[in-house]
Short mmCIF file of C-alpha atoms in Angstrom, two decimals:
data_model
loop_
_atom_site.label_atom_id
_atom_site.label_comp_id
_atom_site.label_asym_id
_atom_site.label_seq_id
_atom_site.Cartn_x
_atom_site.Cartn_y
_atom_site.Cartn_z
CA UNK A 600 0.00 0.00 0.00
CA UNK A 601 1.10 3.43 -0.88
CA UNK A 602 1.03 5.79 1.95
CA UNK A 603 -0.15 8.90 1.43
CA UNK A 604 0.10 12.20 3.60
CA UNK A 605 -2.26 14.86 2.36
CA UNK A 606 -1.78 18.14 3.25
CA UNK A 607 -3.93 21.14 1.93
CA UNK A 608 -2.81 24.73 2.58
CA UNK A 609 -3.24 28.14 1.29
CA UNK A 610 -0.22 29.99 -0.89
CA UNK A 611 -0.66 32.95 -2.80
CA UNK A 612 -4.69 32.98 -2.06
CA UNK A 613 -4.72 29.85 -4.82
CA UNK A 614 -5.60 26.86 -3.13
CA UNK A 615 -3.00 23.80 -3.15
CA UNK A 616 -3.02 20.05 -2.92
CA UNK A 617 -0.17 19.01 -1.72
CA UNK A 618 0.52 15.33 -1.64
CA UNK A 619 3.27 13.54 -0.19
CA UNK A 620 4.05 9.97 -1.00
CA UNK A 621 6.09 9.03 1.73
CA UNK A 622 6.93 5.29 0.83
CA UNK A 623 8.69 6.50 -2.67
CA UNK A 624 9.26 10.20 -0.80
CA UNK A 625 8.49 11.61 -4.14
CA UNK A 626 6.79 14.99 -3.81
CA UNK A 627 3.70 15.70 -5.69
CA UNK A 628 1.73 19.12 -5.90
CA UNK A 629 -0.99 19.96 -8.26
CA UNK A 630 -3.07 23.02 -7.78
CA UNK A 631 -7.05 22.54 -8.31
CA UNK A 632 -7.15 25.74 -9.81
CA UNK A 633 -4.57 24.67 -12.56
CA UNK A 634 -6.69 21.73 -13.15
CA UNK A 635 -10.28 23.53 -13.59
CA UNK A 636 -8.62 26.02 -15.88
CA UNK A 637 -6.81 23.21 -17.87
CA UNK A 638 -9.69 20.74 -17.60
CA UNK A 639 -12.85 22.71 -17.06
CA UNK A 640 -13.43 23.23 -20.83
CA UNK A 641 -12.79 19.82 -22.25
CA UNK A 642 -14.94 18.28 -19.03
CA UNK A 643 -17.45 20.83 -20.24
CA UNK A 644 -17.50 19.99 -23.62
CA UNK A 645 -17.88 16.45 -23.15
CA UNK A 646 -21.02 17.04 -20.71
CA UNK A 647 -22.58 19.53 -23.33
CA UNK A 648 -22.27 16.64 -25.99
CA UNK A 649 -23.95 14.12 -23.71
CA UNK A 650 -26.93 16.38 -22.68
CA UNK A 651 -27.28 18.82 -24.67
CA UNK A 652 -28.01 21.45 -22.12
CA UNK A 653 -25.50 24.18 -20.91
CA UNK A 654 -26.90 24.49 -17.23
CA UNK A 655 -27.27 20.65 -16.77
CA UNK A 656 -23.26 20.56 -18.59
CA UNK A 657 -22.23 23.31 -15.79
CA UNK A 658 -23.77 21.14 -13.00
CA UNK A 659 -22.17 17.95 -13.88
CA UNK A 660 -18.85 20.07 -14.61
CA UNK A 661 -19.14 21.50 -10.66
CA UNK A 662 -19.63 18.06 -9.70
CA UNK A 663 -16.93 16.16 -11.01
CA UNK A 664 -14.56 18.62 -9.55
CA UNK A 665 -16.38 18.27 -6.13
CA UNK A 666 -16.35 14.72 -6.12
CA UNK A 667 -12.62 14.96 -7.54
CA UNK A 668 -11.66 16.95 -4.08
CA UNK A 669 -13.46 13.91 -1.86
CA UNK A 670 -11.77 11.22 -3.98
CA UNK A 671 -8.14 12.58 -4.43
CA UNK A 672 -6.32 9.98 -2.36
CA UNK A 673 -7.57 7.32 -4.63
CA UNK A 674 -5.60 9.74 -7.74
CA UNK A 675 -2.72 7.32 -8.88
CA UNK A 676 -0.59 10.54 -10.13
CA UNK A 677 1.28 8.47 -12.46
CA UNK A 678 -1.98 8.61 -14.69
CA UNK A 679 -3.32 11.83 -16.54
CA UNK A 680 -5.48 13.57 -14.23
CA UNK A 681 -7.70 14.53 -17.60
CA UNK A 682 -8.39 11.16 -17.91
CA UNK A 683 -9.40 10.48 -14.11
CA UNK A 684 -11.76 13.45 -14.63
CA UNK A 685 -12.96 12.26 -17.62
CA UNK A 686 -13.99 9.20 -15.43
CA UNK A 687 -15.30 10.94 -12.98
CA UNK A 688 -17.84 13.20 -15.54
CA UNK A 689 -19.37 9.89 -16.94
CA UNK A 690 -20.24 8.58 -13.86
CA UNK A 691 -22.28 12.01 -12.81
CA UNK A 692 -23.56 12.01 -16.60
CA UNK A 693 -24.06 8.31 -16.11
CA UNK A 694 -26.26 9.39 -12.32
CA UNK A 695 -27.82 12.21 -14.19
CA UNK A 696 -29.39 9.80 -16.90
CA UNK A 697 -30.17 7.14 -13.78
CA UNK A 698 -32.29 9.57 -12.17
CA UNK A 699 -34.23 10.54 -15.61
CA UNK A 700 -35.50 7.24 -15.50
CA UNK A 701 -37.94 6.73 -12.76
CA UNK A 702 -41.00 6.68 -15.27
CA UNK A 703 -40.11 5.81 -18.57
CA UNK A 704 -42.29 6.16 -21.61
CA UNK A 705 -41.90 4.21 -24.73
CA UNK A 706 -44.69 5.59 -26.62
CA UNK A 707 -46.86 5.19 -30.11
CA UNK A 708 -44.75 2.66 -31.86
CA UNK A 709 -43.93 4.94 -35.76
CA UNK A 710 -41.38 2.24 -37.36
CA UNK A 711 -43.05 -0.98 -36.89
CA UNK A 712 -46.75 -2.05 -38.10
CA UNK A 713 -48.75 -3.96 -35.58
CA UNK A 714 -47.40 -7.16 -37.26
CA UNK A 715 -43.62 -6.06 -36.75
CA UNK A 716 -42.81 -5.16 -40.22
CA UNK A 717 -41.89 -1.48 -41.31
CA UNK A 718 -43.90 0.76 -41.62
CA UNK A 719 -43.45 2.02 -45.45
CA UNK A 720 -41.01 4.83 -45.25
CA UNK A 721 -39.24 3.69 -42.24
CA UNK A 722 -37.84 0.79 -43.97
CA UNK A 723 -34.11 1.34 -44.28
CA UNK A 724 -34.37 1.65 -48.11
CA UNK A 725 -31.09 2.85 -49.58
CA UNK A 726 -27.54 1.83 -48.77
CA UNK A 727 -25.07 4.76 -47.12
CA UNK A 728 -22.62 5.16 -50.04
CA UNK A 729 -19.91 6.77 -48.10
CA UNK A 730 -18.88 5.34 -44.43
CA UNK A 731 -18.28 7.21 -41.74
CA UNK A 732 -14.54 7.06 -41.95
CA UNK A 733 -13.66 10.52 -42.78
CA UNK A 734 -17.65 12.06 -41.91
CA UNK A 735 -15.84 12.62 -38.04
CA UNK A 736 -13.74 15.76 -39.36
CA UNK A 737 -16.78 17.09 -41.48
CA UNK A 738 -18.63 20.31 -39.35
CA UNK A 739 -21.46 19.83 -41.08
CA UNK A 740 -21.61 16.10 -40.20
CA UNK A 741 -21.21 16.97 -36.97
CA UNK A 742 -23.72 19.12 -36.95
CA UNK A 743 -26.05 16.53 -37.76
CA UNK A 744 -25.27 13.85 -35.09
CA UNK A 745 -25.52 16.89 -32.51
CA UNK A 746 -28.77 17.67 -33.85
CA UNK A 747 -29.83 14.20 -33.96
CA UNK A 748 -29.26 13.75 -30.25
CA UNK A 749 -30.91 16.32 -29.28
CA UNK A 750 -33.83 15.64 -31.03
CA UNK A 751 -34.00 11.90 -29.05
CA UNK A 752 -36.35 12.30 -25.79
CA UNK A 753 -34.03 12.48 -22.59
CA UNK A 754 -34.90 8.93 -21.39
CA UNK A 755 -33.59 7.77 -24.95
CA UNK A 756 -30.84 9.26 -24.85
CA UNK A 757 -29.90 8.10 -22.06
CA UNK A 758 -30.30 4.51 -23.23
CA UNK A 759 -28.22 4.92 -26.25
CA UNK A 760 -25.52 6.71 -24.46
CA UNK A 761 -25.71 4.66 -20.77
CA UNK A 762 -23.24 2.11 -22.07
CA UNK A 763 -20.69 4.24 -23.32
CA UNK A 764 -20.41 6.29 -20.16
CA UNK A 765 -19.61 3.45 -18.09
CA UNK A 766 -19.39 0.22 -20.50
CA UNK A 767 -21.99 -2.33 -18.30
CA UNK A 768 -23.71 -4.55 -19.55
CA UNK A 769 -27.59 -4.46 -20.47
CA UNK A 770 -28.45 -6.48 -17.39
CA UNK A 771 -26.69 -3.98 -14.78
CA UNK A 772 -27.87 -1.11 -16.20
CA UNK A 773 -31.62 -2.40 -15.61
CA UNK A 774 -30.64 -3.20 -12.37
CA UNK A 775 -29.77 0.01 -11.60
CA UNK A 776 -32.27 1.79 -13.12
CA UNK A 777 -35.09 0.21 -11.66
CA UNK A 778 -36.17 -1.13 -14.83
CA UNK A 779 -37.27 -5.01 -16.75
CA UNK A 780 -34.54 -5.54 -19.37
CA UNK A 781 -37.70 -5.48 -21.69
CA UNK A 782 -38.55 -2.12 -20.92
CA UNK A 783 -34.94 -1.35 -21.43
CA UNK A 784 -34.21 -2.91 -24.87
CA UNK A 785 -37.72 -1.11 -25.79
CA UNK A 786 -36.51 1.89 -25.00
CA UNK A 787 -33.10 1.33 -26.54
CA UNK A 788 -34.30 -0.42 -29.83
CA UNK A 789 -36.69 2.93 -30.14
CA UNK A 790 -33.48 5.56 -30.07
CA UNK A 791 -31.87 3.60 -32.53
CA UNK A 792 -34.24 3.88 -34.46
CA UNK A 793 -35.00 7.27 -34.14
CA UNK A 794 -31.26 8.38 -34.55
CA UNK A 795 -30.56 5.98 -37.99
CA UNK A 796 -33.54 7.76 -39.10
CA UNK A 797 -32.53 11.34 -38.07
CA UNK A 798 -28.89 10.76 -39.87
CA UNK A 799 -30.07 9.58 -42.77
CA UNK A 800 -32.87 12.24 -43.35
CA UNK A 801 -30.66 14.71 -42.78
CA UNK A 802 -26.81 13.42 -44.33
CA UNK A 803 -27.58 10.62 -46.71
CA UNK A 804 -30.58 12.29 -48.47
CA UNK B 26 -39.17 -16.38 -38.42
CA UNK B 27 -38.81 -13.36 -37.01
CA UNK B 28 -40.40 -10.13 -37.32
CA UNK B 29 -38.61 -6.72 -39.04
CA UNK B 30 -39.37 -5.35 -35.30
CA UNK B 31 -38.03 -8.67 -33.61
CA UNK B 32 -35.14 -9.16 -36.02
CA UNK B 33 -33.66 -4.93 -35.34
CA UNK B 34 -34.55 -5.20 -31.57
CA UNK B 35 -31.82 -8.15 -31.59
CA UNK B 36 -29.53 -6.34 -33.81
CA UNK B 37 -29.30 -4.06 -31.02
CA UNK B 38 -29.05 -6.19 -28.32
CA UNK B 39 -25.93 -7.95 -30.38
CA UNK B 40 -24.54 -4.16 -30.90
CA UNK B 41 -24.88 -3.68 -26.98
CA UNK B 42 -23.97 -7.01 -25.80
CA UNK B 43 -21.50 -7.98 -27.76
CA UNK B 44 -23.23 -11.51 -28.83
CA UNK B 45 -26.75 -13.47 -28.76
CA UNK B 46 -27.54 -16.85 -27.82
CA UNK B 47 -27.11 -19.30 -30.02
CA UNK B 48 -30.61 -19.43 -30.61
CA UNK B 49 -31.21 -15.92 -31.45
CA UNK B 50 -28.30 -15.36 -32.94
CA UNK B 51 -29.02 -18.08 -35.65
CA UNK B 52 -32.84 -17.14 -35.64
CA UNK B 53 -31.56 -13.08 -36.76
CA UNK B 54 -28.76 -14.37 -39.39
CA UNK B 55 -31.79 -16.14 -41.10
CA UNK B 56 -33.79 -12.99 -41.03
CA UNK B 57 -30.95 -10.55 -42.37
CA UNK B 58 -29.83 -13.34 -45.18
CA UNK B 59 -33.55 -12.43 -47.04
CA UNK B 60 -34.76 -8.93 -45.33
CA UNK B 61 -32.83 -6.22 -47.20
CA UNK B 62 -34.18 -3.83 -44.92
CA UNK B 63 -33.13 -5.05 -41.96
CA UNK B 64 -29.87 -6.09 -43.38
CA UNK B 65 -29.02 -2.42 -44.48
CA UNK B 66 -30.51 -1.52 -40.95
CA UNK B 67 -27.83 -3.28 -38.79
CA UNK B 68 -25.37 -2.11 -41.05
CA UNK B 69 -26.44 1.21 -40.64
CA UNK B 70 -27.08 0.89 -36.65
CA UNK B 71 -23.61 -0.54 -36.77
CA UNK B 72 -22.08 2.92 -38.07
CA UNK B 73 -23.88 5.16 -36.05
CA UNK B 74 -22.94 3.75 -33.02
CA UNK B 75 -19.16 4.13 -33.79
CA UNK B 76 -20.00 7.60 -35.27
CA UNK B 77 -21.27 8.58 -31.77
CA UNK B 78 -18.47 6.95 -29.68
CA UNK B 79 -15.67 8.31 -31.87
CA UNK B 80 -17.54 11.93 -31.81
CA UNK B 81 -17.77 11.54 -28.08
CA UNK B 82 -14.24 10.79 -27.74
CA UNK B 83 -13.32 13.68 -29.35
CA UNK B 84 -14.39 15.73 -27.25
CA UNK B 85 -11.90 14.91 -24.64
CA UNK B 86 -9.37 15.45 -27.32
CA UNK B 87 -7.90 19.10 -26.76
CA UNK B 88 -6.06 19.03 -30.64
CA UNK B 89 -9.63 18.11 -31.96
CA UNK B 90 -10.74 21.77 -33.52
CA UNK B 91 -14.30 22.10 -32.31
CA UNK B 92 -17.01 23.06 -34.19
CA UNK B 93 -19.43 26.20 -33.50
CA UNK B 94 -22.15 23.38 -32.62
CA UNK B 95 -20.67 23.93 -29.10
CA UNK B 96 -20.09 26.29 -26.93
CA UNK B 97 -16.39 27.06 -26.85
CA UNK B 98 -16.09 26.26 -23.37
CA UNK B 99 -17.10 26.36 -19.47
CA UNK B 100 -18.30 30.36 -18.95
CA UNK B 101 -15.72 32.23 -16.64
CA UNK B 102 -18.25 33.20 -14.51
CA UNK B 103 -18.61 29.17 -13.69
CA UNK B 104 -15.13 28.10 -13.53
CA UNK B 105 -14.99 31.23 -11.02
CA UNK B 106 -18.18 29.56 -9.09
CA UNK B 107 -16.29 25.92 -9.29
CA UNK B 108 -13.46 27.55 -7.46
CA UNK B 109 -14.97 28.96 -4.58
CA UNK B 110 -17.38 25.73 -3.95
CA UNK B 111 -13.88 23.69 -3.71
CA UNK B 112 -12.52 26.35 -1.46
CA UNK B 113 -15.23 25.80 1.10
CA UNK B 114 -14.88 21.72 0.44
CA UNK B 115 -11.23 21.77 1.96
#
């Protein structure tokens, strides 16, 4: 076990975290301040992509670096602390989604005929000549899958985007939402849907 | 055989999960082999869900130029308000 000393303390009215390893007697020292002015934007822009919504971006922003402060002994500082953070912001994106969820509504089914086939239109009908291989440095691209996601209701959204945040598996993200696995892949299977749709509307046509 | 709605429900599970049972697995590979619809759909699903995860990680990416589609960054006024809520956490 590495034993750390932590010692905070006030120089130059900026605010300092001052580690000491003692075991390896390597002295660490990272101001918080550096880090929200390095990381603040990048954390920011990340939370804005997942939501969608500059105050609810700002909120999740505050508290990654709050819960950063609590959980600094656990920072390994041979890693990037960008990263950490990084880590930290998809699990409050990841708790923001969690809590959207206590009542979620599938809705009118608009791809699928009672019988399960497509409905007309909704049938994927024409192949996507170009990949996405080089659409990730085209703006206007960009634009699209931006739009796209915010179109999807928040509860889909969070579906689609649960498993990236944290990479679990279907079963214990149901588990901790409070929800069947049915009601899940519903939900799911819909904002797929929905964002194929969206992309190819508005790119591929 | 499966329906169109049965047959793109699994194709997402498979994106999500990583695999299907046997069963299901073989039950959607009969589906896609004569529904050109659904074929092109899982395709399709297939390529926006790396579109989204490669977007997503670049946006931790500080050499990725971003677009005016976002905001350019966290408002002063905020990273100001971050700073003094740490202050009174230490």
């Amino acid at each position: 076990m590495r034993n750390f000393t932590k010692f905070f303390f006030i120089k130059h009215g900026q605010f300092v975290v001052h580690i000491e390893d003692i075991s390896s007697n390597v002295e660490t020292s990272k101001t918080l301040e550096d880090w929200v002015k390095k990381y603040s934007d990048i954390l920011f822009r990340r939370a804005y992509f997942l939501t969608s919504n500059r105050e609810v971006a700002e909120d999740i922003v505050q508290e990654t670096f709050l819960a950063a402060v609590k959980a600094i002994e656990g920072f390994s500082w041979k890693s990037e602390p960008k990263t950490w953070l990084l880590g930290i912001l998809s699990h409050k994106t990841a708790d923001y989604f969690r809590q959207k969820f206590r009542n979620p509504e599938v809705g009118a089914d608009d791809f699928f005929t009672t019988t399960g086939d497509w409905k007309g239109e909704q049938a994927p009908s024409s192949d996507w000549l170009s990949g996405t291989e080089n659409l990730l440095d085209n703006v206007d691209f960009q634009k699209v899958l931006h739009q796209c996601l915010d179109d999807l209701p928040e509860i889909w959204r969070g579906a689609f985007l649960l498993k990236f945040l944290e990479n679990k598996k279907g079963p214990v993200i149901c588990q901790e939402l409070g929800i069947t696995q049915t009601n899940f892949w519903q939900i799911l299977h819909r904002a797929k849907l929905q964002l194929r749709r969206c992309i190819e509307v508005y790119w591929f046509k | 055989m499966l329906s169109c709605k049965e047959a793109t429900r699994l194709t997402e599970q498979k994106i999500f999960e990583g695999k299907l049972s046997r069963v299901k697995a073989w039950q959607l590979s009969m589906h896609l082999k004569m529904c050109d619809a659904c074929k092109r759909y899982s395709q399709q699903s297939a390529m926006v869900e790396k579109a989204f995860r490669e977007r997503l990680e670049s946006t931790g990416d500080e050499t990725v130029l971003h677009s005016e589609v976002e905001l350019p960054g966290l408002s002063p006024e905020k990273k100001d308000a971050i700073l003094k809520r740490l202050e009174s956490h230490l």
